[in-house]
Tab-separated table of C-alpha atoms (C1' of nucleotides) in Angstrom:
chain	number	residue	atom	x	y	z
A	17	UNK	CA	-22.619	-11.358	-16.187
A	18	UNK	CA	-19.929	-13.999	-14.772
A	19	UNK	CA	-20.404	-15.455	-18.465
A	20	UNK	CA	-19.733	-12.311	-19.920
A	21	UNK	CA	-16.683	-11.576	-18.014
A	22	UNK	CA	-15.253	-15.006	-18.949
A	23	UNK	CA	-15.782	-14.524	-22.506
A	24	UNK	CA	-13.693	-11.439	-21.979
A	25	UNK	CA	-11.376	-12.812	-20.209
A	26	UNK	CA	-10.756	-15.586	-22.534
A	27	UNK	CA	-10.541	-12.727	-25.363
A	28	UNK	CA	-7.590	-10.655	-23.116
A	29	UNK	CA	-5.828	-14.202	-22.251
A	30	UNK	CA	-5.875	-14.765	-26.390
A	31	UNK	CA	-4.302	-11.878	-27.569
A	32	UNK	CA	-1.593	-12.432	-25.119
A	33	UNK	CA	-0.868	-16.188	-26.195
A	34	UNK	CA	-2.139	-17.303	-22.664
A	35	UNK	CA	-4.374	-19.947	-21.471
A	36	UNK	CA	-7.538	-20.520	-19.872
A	37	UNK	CA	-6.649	-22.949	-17.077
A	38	UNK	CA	-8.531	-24.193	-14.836
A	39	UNK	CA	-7.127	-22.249	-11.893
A	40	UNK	CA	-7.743	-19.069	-13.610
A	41	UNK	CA	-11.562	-20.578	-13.975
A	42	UNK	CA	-12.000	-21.005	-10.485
A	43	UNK	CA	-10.632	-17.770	-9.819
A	44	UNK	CA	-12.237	-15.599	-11.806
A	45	UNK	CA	-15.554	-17.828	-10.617
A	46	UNK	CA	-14.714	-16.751	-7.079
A	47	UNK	CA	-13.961	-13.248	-8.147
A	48	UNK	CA	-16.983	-12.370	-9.675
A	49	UNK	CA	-19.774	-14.043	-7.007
A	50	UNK	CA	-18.002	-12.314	-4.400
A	51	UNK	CA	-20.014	-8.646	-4.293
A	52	UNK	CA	-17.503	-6.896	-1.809
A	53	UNK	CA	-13.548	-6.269	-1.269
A	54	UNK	CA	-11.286	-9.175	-0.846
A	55	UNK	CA	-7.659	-10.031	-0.332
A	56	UNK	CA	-5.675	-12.833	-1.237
A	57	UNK	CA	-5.999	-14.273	1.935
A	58	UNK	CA	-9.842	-13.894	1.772
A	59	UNK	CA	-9.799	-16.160	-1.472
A	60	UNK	CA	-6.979	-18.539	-0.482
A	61	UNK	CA	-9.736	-19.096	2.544
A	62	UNK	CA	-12.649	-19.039	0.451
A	63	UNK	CA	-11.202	-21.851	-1.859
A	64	UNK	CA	-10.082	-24.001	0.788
A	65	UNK	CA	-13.622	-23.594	2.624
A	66	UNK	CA	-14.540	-24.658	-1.013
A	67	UNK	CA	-11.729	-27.724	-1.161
A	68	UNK	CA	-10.820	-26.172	-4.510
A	69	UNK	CA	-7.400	-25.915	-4.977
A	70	UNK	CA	-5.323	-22.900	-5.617
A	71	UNK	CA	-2.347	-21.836	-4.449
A	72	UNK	CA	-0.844	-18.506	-3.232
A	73	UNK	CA	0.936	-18.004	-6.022
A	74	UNK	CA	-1.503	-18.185	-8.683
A	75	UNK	CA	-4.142	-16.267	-6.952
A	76	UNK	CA	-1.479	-13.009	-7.502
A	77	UNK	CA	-0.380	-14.034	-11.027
A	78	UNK	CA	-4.368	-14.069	-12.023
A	79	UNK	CA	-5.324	-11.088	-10.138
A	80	UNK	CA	-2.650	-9.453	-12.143
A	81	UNK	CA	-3.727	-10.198	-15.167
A	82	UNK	CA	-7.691	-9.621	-14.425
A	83	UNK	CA	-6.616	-6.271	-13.107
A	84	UNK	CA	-4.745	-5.599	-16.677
A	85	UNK	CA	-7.608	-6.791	-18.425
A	86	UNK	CA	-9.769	-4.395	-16.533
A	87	UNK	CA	-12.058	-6.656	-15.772
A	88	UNK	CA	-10.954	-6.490	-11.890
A	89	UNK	CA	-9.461	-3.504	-10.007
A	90	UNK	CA	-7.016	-3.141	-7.636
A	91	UNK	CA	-8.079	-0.678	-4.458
A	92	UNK	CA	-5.464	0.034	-1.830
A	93	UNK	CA	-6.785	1.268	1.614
A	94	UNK	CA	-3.319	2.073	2.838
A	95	UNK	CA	-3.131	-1.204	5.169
A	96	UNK	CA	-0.088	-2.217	3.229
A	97	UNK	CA	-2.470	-4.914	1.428
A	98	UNK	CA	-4.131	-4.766	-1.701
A	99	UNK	CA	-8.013	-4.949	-2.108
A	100	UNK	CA	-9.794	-6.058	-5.144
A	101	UNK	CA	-12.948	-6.172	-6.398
A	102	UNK	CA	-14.771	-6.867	-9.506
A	103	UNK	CA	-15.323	-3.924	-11.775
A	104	UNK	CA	-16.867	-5.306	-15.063
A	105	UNK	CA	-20.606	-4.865	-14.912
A	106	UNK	CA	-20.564	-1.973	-12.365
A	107	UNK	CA	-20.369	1.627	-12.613
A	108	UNK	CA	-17.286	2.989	-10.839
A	109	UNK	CA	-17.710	3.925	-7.215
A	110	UNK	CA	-15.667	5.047	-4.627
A	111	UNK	CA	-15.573	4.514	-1.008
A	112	UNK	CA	-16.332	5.464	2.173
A	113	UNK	CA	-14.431	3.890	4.734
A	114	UNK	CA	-14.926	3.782	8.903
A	115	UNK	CA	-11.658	3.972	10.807
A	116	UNK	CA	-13.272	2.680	12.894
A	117	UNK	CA	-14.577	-0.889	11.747
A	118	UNK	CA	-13.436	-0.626	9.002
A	119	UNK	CA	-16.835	-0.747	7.216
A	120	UNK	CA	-16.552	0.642	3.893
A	121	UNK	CA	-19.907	2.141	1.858
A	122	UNK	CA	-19.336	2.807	-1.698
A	123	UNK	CA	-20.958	5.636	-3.928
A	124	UNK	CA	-20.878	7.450	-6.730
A	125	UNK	CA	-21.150	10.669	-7.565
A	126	UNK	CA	-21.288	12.169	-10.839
A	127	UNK	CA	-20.541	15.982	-9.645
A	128	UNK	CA	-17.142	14.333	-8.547
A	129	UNK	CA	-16.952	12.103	-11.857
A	130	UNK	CA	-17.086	15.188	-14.169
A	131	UNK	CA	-14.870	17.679	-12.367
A	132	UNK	CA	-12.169	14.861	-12.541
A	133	UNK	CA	-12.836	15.611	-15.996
A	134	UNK	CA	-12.329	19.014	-15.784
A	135	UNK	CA	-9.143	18.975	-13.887
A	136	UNK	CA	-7.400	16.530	-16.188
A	137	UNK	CA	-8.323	18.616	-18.960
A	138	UNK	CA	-6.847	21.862	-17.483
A	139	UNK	CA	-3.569	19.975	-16.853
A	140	UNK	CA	-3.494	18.227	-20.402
A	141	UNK	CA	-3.905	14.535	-18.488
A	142	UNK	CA	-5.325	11.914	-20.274
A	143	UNK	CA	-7.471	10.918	-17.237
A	144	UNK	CA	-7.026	6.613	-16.824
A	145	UNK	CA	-8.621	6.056	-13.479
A	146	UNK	CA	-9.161	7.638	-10.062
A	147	UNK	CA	-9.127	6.403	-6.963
A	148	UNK	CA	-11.250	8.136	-3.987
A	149	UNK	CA	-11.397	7.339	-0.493
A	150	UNK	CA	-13.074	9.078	2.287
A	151	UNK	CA	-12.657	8.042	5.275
A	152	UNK	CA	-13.846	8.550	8.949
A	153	UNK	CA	-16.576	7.453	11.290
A	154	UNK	CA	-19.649	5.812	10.470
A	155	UNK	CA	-22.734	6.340	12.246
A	156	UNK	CA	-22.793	2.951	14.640
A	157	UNK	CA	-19.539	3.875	15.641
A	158	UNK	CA	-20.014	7.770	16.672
A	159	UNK	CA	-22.580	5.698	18.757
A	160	UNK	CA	-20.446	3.755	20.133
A	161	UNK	CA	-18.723	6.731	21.845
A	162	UNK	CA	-15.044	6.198	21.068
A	163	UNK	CA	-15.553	9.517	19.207
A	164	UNK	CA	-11.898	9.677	18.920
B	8	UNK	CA	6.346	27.847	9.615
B	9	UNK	CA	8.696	25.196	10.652
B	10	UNK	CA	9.228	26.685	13.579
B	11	UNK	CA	5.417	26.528	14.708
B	12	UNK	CA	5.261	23.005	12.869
B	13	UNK	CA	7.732	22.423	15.731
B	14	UNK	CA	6.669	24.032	18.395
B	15	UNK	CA	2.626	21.486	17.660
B	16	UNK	CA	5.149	18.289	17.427
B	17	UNK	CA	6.286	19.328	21.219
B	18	UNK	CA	2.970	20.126	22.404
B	19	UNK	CA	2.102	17.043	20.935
B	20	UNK	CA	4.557	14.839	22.262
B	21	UNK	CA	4.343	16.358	25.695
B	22	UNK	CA	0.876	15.101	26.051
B	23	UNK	CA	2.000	11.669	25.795
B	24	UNK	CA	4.652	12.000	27.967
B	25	UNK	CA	7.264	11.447	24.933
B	26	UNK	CA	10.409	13.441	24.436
B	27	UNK	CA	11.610	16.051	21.900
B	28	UNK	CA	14.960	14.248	20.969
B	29	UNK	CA	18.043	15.428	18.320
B	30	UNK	CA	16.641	12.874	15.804
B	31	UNK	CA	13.022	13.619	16.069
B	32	UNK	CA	14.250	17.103	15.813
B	33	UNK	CA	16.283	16.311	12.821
B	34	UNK	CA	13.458	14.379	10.755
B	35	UNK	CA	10.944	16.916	11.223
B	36	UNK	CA	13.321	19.462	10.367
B	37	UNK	CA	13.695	17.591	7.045
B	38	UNK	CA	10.234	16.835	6.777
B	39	UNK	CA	9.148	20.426	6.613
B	40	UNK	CA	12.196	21.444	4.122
B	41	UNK	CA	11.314	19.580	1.546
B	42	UNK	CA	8.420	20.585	-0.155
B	43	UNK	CA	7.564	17.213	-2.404
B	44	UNK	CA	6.734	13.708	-1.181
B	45	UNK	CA	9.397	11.411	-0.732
B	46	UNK	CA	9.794	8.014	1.347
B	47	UNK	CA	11.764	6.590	3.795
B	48	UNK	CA	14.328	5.569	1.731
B	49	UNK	CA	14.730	9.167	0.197
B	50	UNK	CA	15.048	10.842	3.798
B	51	UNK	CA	18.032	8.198	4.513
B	52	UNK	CA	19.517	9.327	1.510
B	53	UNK	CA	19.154	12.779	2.332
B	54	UNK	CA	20.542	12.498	6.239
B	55	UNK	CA	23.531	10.769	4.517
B	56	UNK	CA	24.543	13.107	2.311
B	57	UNK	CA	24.269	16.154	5.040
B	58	UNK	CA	26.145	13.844	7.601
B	59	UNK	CA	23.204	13.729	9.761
B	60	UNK	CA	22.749	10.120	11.713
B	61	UNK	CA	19.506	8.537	12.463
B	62	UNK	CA	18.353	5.106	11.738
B	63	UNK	CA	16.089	3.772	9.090
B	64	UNK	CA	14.380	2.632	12.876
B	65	UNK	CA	14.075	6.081	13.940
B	66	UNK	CA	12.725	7.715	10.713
B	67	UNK	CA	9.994	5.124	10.705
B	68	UNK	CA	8.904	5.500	14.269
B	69	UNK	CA	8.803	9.419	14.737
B	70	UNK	CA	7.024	9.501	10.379
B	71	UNK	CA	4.259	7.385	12.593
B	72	UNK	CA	4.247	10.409	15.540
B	73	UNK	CA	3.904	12.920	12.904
B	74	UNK	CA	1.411	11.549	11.008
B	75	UNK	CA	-0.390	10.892	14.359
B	76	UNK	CA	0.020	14.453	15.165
B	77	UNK	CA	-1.763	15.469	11.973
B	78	UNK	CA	1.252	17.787	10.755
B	79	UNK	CA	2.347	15.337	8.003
B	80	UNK	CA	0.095	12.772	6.107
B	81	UNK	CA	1.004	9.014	4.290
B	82	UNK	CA	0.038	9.186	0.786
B	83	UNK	CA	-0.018	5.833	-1.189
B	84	UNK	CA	0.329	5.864	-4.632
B	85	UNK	CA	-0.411	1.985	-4.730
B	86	UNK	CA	3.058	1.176	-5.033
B	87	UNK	CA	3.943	-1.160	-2.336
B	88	UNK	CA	5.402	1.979	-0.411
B	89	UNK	CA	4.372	4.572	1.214
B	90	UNK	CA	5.294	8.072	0.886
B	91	UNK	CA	4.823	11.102	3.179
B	92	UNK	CA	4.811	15.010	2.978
B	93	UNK	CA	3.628	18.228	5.182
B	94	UNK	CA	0.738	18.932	5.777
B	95	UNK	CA	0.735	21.700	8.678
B	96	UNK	CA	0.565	24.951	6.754
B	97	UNK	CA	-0.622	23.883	3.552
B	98	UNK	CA	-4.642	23.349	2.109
B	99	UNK	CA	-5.382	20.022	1.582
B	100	UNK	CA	-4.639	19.054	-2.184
B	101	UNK	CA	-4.908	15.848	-3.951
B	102	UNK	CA	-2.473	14.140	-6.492
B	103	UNK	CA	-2.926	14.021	-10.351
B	104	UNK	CA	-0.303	11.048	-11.547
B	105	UNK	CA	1.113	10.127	-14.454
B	106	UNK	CA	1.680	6.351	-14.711
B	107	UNK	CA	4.117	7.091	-17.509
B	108	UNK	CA	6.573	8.868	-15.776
B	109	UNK	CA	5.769	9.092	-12.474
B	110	UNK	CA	5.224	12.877	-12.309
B	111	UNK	CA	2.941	13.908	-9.484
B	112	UNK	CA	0.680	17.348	-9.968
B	113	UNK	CA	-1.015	18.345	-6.938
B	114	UNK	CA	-4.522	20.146	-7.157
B	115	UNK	CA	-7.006	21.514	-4.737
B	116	UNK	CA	-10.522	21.670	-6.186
B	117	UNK	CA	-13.882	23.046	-3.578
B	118	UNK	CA	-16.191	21.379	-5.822
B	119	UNK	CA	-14.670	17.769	-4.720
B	120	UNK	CA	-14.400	18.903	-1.434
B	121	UNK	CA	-17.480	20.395	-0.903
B	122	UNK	CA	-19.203	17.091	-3.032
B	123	UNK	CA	-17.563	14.531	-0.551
B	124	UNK	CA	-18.742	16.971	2.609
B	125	UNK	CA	-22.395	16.196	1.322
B	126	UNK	CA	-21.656	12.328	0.808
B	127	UNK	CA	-20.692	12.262	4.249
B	128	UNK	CA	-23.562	13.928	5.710
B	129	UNK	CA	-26.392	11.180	3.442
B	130	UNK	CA	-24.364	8.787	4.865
B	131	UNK	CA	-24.174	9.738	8.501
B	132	UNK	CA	-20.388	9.819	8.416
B	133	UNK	CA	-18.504	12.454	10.649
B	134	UNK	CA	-15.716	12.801	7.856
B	135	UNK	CA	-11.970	12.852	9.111
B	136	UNK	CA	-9.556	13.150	5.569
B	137	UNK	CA	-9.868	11.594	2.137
B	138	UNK	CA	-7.327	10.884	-0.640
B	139	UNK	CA	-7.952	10.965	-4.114
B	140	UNK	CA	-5.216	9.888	-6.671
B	141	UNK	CA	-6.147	10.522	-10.760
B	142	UNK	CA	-3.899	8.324	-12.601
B	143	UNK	CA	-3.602	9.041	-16.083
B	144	UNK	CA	-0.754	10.343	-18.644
B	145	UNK	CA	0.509	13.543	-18.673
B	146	UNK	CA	0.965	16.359	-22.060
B	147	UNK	CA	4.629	15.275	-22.581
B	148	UNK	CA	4.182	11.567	-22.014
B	149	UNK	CA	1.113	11.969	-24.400
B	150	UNK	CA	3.524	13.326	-26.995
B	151	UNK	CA	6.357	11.001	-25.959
B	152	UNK	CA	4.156	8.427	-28.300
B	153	UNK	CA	3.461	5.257	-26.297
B	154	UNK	CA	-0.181	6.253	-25.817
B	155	UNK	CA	-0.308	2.851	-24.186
C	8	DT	C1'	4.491	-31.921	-28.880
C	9	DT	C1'	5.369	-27.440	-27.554
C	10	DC	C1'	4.772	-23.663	-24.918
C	11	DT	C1'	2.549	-21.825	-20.903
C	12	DA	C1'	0.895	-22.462	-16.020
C	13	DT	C1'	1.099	-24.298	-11.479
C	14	DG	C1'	3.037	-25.080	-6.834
C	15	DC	C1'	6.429	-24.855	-3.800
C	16	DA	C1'	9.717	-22.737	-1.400
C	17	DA	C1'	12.973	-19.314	-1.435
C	18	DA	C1'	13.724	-14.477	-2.128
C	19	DA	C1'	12.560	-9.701	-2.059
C	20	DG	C1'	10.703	-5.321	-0.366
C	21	DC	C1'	8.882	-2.545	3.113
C	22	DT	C1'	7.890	-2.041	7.914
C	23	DT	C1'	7.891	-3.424	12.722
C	24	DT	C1'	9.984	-4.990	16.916
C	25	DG	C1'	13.051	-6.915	20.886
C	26	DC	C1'	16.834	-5.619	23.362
C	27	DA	C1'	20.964	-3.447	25.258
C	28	DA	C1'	23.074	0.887	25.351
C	29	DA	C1'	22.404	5.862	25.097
C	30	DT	C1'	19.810	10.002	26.023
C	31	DC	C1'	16.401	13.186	27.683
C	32	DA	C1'	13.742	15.509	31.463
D	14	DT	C1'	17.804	8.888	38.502
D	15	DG	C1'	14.085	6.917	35.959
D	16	DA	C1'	11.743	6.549	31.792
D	17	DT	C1'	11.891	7.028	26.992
D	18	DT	C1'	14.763	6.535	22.590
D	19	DT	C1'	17.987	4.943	19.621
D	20	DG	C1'	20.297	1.671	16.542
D	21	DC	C1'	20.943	-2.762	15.161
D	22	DA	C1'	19.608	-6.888	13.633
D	23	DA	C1'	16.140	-10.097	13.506
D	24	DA	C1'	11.480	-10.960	12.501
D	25	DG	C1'	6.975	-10.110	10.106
D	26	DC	C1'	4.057	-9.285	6.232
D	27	DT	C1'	2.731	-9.109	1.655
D	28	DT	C1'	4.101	-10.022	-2.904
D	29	DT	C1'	7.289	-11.826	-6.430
D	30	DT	C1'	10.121	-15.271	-8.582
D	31	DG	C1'	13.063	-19.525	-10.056
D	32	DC	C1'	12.479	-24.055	-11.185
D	33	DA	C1'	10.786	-28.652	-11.900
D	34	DT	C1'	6.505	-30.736	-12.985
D	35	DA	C1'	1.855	-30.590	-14.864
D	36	DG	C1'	-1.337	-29.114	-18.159
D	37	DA	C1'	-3.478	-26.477	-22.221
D	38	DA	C1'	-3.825	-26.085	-27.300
DNA sequence: TTCTATGCAAAAGCTTTGCAAATCA
DNA sequence: TGATTTGCAAAGCTTTTGCATAGAA
């Protein structure tokens, strides 16, 4: 599936005039063994843990361009920091996030799925993407007491 | 309605020992009269133009009280920025968005809510608030051609 | 070879914070 | 009066960008 997402990849980075470097390799690498959010801290640390060498810089300029591609998307939790994760080769899920650690469970739902539908069709939308977060407190945590 | 949105922020603020000041006063005031979302930036703007002085500062620390107090909520469109509006008084809705022009429909819809109760509950979750955000393109951005 | 990409460091946005002066209870 | 707030400016974060050098095709 990582082989499949390169080939497409190196398909999007074609039709732009771009190039397959080797940064954007061992990005896109990273990107798709990782099954879970990241930020670009997370894979700045990742690669150095890995003494591969990226910088700062062209982790954003590559996420950019995997999230245009579609291949990657872009979640935002509200932290003022952007998530991503891998989309290609998954169904689309959304999230379920604890306040309180900040565990997040993803699902699907298809009774959600199609009345998205529904509702973009009522207001004439041409529906692109949704993004669906739920958030409050997971079940080791109302535990936990704080039950704040 | 603003008058028992203020009349909560006081109750609210005397239980942490905090004070009901002229600029909290003045911010919720504004808060509750405008009935779109808008950011920090756009209440400056506003307080200028009416003559009314408080500080970027000020606007960001009581937006925090509010939204601690429940009667407003942070929306985040994925922009970089986040935006705010009422919530005291109001159902909850969530936000169909054009990426074209920018134009924000909001929408209530039972079936999602109801749907994301029952995800909670397989999950174990106690569920606190959600936020969905459709992103697509709108009728007259559809007919405005770039169909991008 | 030519055009694009990388890295670095500086710049840019948004938001938070330390501190002295002002204000509320 | 005593504690909280305000405003300002500085600092903090995340993300973007200009530029010289390195690297694909």
């Amino acid at each position: 599936m990582k082989e499949e997402a390169m080939e497409k990849f190196k398909k999007f980075l074609k039709t732009r005039g771009l190039k397959f470097t080797r940064e954007r390799k061992i990005i896109l690498d990273q990107v798709f063994s990782v099954h879970d959010h990241f930020d670009v801290e997370d894979l700045l640390y990742m690669f150095r843990k890995r003494k591969k060498q990226v910088s700062r810089a062209s982790i954003y300029r590559t996420l950019s361009l995997l999230v245009e591609s579609g291949l990657v998307g872009k979640v935002d939790f509200g932290e003022g920091r952007a998530y991503y994760e891998h989309v290609f080769g998954h169904v689309h899920h959304d999230h379920l996030v604890c306040k309180e650690c900040g565990q997040v469970v993803q699902f699907e739902d298809q009774v959600i799925e199609k009345r998205q539908q529904d509702i973009c069709k009522e207001h004439g939308f041409r529906l692109d993407y949704h993004t669906l977060n739920i958030f409050g407190i997971c079940p080791e945590c109302q535990k936990n007491g704080e039950n704040n």
